[in-house]
mmCIF file with all atom_site columns, C-alpha atoms in Angstrom:
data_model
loop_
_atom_site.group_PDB
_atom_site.id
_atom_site.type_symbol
_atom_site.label_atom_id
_atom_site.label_alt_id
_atom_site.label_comp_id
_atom_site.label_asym_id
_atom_site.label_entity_id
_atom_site.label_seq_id
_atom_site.pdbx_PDB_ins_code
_atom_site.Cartn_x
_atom_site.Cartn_y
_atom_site.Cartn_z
_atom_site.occupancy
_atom_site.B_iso_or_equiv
_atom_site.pdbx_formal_charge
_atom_site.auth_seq_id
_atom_site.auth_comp_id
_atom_site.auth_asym_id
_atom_site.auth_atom_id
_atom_site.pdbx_PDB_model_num
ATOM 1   C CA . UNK A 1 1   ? 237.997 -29.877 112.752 1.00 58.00 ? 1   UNK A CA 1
ATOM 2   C CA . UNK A 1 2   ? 234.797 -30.343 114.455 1.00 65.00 ? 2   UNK A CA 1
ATOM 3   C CA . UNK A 1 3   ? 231.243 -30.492 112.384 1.00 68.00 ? 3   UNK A CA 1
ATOM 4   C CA . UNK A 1 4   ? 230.000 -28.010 114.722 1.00 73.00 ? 4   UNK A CA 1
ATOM 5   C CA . UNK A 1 5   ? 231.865 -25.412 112.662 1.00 80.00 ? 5   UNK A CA 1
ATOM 6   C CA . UNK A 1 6   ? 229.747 -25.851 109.985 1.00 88.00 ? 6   UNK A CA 1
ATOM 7   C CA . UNK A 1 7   ? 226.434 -24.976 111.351 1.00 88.00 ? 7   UNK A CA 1
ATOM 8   C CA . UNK A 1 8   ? 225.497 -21.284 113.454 1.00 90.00 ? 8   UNK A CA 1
ATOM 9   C CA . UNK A 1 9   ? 222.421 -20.931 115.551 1.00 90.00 ? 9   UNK A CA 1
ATOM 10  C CA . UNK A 1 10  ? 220.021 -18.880 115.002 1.00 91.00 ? 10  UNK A CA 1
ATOM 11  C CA . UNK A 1 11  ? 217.970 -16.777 117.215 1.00 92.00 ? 11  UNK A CA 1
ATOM 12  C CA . UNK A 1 12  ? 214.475 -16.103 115.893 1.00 88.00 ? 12  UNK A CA 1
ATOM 13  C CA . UNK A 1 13  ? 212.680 -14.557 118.676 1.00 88.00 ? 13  UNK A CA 1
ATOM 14  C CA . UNK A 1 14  ? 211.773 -17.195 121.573 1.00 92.00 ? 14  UNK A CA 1
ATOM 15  C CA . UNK A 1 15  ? 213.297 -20.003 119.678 1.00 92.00 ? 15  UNK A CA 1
ATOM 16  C CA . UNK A 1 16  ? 216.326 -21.126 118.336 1.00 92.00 ? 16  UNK A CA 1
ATOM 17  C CA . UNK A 1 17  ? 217.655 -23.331 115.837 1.00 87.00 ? 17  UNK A CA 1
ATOM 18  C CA . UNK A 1 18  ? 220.710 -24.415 113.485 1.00 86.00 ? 18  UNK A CA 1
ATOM 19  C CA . UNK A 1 19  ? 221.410 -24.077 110.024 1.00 87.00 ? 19  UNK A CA 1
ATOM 20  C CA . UNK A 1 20  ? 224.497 -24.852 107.569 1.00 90.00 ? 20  UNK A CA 1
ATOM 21  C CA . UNK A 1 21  ? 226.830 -21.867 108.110 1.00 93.00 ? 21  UNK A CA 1
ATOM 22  C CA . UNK A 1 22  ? 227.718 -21.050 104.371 1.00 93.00 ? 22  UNK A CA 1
ATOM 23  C CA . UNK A 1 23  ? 229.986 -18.465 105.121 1.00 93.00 ? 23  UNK A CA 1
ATOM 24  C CA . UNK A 1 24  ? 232.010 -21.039 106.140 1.00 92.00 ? 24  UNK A CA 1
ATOM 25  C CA . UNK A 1 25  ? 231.645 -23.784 103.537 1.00 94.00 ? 25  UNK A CA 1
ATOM 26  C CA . UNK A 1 26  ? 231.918 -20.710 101.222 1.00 93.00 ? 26  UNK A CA 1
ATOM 27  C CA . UNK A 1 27  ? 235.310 -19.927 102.563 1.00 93.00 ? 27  UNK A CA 1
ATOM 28  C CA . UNK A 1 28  ? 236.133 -23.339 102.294 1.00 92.00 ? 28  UNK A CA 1
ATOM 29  C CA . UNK A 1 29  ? 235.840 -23.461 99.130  1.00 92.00 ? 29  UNK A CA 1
ATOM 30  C CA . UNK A 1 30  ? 237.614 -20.304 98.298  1.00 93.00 ? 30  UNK A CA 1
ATOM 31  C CA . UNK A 1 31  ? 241.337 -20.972 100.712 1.00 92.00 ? 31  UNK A CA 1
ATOM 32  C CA . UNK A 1 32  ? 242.618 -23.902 102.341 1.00 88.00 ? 32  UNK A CA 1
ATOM 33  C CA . UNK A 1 33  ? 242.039 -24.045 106.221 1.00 85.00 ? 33  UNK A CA 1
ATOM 34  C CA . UNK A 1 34  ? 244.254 -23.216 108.660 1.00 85.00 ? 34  UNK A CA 1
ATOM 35  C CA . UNK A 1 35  ? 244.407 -26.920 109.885 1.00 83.00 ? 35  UNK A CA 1
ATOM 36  C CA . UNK A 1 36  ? 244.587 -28.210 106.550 1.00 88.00 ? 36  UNK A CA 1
ATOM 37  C CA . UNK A 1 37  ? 242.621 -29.447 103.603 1.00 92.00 ? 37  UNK A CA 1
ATOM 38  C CA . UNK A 1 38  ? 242.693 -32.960 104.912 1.00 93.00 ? 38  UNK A CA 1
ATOM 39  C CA . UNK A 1 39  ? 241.290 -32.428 107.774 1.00 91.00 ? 39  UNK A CA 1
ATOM 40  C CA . UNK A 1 40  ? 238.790 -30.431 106.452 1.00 91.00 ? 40  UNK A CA 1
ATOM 41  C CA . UNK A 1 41  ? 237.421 -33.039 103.747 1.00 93.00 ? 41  UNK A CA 1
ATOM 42  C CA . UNK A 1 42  ? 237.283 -35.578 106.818 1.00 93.00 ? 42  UNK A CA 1
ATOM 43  C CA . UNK A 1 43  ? 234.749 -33.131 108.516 1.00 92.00 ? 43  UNK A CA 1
ATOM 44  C CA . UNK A 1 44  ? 232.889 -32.914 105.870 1.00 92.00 ? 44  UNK A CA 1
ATOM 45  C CA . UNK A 1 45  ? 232.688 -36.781 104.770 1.00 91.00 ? 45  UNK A CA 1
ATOM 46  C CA . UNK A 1 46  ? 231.619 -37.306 108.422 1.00 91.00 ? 46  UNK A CA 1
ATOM 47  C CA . UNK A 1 47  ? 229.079 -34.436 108.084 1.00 89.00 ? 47  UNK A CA 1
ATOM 48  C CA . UNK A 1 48  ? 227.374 -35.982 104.819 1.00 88.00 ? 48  UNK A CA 1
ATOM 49  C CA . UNK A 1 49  ? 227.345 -39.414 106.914 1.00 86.00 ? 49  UNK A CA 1
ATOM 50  C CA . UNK A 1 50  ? 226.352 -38.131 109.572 1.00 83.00 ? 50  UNK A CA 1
ATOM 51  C CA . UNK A 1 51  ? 223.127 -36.194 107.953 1.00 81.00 ? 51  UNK A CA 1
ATOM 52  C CA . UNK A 1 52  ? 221.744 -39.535 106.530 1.00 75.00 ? 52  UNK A CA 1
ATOM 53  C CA . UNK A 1 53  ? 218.890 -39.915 108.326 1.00 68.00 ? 53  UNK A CA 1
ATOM 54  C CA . UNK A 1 54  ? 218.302 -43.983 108.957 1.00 69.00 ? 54  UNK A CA 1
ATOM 55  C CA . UNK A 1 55  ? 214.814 -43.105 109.334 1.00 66.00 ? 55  UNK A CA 1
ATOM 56  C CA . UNK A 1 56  ? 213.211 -42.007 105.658 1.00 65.00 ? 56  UNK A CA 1
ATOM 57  C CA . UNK A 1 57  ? 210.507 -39.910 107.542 1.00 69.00 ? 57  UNK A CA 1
ATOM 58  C CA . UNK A 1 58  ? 213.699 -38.002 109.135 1.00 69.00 ? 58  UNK A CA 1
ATOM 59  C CA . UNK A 1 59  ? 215.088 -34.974 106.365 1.00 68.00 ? 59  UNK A CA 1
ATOM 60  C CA . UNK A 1 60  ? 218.058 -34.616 108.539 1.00 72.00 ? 60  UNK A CA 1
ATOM 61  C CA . UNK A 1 61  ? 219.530 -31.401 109.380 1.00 75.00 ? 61  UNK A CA 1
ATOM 62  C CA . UNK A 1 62  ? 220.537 -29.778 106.250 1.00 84.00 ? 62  UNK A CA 1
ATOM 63  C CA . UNK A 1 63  ? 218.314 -29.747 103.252 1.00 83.00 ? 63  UNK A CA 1
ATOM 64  C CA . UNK A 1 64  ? 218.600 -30.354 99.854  1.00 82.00 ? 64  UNK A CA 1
ATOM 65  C CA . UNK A 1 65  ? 220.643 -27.554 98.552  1.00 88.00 ? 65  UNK A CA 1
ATOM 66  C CA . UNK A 1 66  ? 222.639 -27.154 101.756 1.00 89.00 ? 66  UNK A CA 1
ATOM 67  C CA . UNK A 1 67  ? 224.057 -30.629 101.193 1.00 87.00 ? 67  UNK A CA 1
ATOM 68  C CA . UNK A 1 68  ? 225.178 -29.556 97.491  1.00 89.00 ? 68  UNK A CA 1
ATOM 69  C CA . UNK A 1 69  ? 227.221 -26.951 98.964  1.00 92.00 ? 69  UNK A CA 1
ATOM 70  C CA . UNK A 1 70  ? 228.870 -29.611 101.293 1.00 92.00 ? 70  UNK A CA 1
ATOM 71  C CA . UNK A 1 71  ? 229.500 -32.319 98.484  1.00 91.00 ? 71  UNK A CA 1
ATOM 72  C CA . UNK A 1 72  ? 231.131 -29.091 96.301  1.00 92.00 ? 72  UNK A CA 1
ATOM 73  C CA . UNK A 1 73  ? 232.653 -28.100 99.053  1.00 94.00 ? 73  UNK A CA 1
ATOM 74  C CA . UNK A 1 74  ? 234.405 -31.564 99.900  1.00 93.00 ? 74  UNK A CA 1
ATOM 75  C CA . UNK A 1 75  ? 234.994 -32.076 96.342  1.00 92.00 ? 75  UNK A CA 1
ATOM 76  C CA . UNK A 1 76  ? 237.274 -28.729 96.008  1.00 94.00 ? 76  UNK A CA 1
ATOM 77  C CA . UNK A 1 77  ? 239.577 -29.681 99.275  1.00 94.00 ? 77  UNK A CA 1
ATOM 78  C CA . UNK A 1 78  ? 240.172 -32.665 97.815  1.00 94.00 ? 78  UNK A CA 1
ATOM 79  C CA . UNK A 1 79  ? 240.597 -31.576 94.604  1.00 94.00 ? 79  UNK A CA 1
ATOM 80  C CA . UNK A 1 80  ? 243.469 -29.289 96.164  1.00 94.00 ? 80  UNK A CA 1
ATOM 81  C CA . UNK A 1 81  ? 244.729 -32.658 97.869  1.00 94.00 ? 81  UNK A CA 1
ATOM 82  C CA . UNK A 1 82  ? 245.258 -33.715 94.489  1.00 94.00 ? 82  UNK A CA 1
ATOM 83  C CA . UNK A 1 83  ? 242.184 -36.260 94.841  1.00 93.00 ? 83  UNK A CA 1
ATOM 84  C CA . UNK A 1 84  ? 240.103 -36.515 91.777  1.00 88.00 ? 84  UNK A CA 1
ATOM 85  C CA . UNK A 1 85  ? 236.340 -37.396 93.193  1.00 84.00 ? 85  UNK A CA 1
ATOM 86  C CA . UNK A 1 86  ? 233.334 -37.516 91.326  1.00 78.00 ? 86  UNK A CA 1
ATOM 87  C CA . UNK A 1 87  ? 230.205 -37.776 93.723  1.00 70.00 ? 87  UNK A CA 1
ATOM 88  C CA . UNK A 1 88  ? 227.305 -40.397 92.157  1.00 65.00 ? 88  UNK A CA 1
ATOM 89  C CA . UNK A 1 89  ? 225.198 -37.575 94.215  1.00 58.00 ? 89  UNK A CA 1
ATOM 90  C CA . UNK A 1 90  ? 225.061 -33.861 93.806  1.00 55.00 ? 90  UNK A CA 1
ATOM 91  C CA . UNK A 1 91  ? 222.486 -33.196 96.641  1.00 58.00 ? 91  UNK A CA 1
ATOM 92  C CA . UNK A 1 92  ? 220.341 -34.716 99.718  1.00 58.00 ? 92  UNK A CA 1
ATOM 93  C CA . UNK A 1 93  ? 217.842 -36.350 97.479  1.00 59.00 ? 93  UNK A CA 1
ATOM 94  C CA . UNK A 1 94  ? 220.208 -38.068 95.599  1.00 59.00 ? 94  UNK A CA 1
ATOM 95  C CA . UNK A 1 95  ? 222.504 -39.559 98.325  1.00 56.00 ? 95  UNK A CA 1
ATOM 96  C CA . UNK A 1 96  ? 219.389 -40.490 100.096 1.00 57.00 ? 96  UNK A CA 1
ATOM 97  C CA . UNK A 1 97  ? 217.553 -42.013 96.395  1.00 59.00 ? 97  UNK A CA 1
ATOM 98  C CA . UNK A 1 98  ? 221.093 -43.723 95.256  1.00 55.00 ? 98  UNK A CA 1
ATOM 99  C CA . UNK A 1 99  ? 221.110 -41.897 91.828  1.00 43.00 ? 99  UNK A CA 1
ATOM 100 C CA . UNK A 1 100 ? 222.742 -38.970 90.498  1.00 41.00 ? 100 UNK A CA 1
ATOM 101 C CA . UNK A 1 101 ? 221.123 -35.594 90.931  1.00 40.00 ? 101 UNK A CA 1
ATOM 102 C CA . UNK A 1 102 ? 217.866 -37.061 92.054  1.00 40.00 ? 102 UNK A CA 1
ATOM 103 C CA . UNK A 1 103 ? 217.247 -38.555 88.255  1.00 42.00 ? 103 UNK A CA 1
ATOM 104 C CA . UNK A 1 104 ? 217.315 -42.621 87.630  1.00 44.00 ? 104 UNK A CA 1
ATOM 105 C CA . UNK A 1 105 ? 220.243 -43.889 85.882  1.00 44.00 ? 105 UNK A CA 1
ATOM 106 C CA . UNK A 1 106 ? 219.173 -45.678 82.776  1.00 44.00 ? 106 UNK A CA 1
ATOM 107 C CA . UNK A 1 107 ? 219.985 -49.585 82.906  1.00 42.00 ? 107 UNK A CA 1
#
């Protein structure tokens, strides 16, 4: 499954850009792919890898919210895969920070 499936452009006048397509990770969410859940949670590992910017002044393409949907998203096809996963980050800012839902972890 490629990542491009995840995103739709959008036409706004003389430009153009992407977005995350969340009919998609909606449906996702909802019914197993055709190709398979497995398949489907590889996509999306590679998408939330592939989002990190290396660059902190870069936000990457999908913002904070958007890359909730993804990690709840991956979470429920591998759930169905019978793979328990708890994410240490619920969104962008805390993959990017290192702490869970964008709050410091007490020591």
């Amino acid at each position: 499954m490629a990542q491009g499936l995840f995103f739709e452009t959008v036409h706004d006048g003389s430009y153009s850009y992407r977005r995350l397509n969340r009919a998609a990770i909606s449906d996702l969410r909802s019914a197993p792919a055709a190709g398979g859940d497995e398949e489907v949670a590889h996509a999306l590992i590679d998408l939330l890898i592939d989002d990190l910017p290396e660059d902190p002044q870069d936000d990457g393409l999908m913002d904070n919210s958007e890359t909730g949907a993804v990690i709840r998203c991956l979470k429920t096809a591998l759930r169905r895969l019978g793979i328990e996963f708890e994410a240490y980050a619920a969104s962008e800012r805390g993959l990017r920070d290192g702490n869970r839902l964008g709050r410091r972890r007490a020591a």
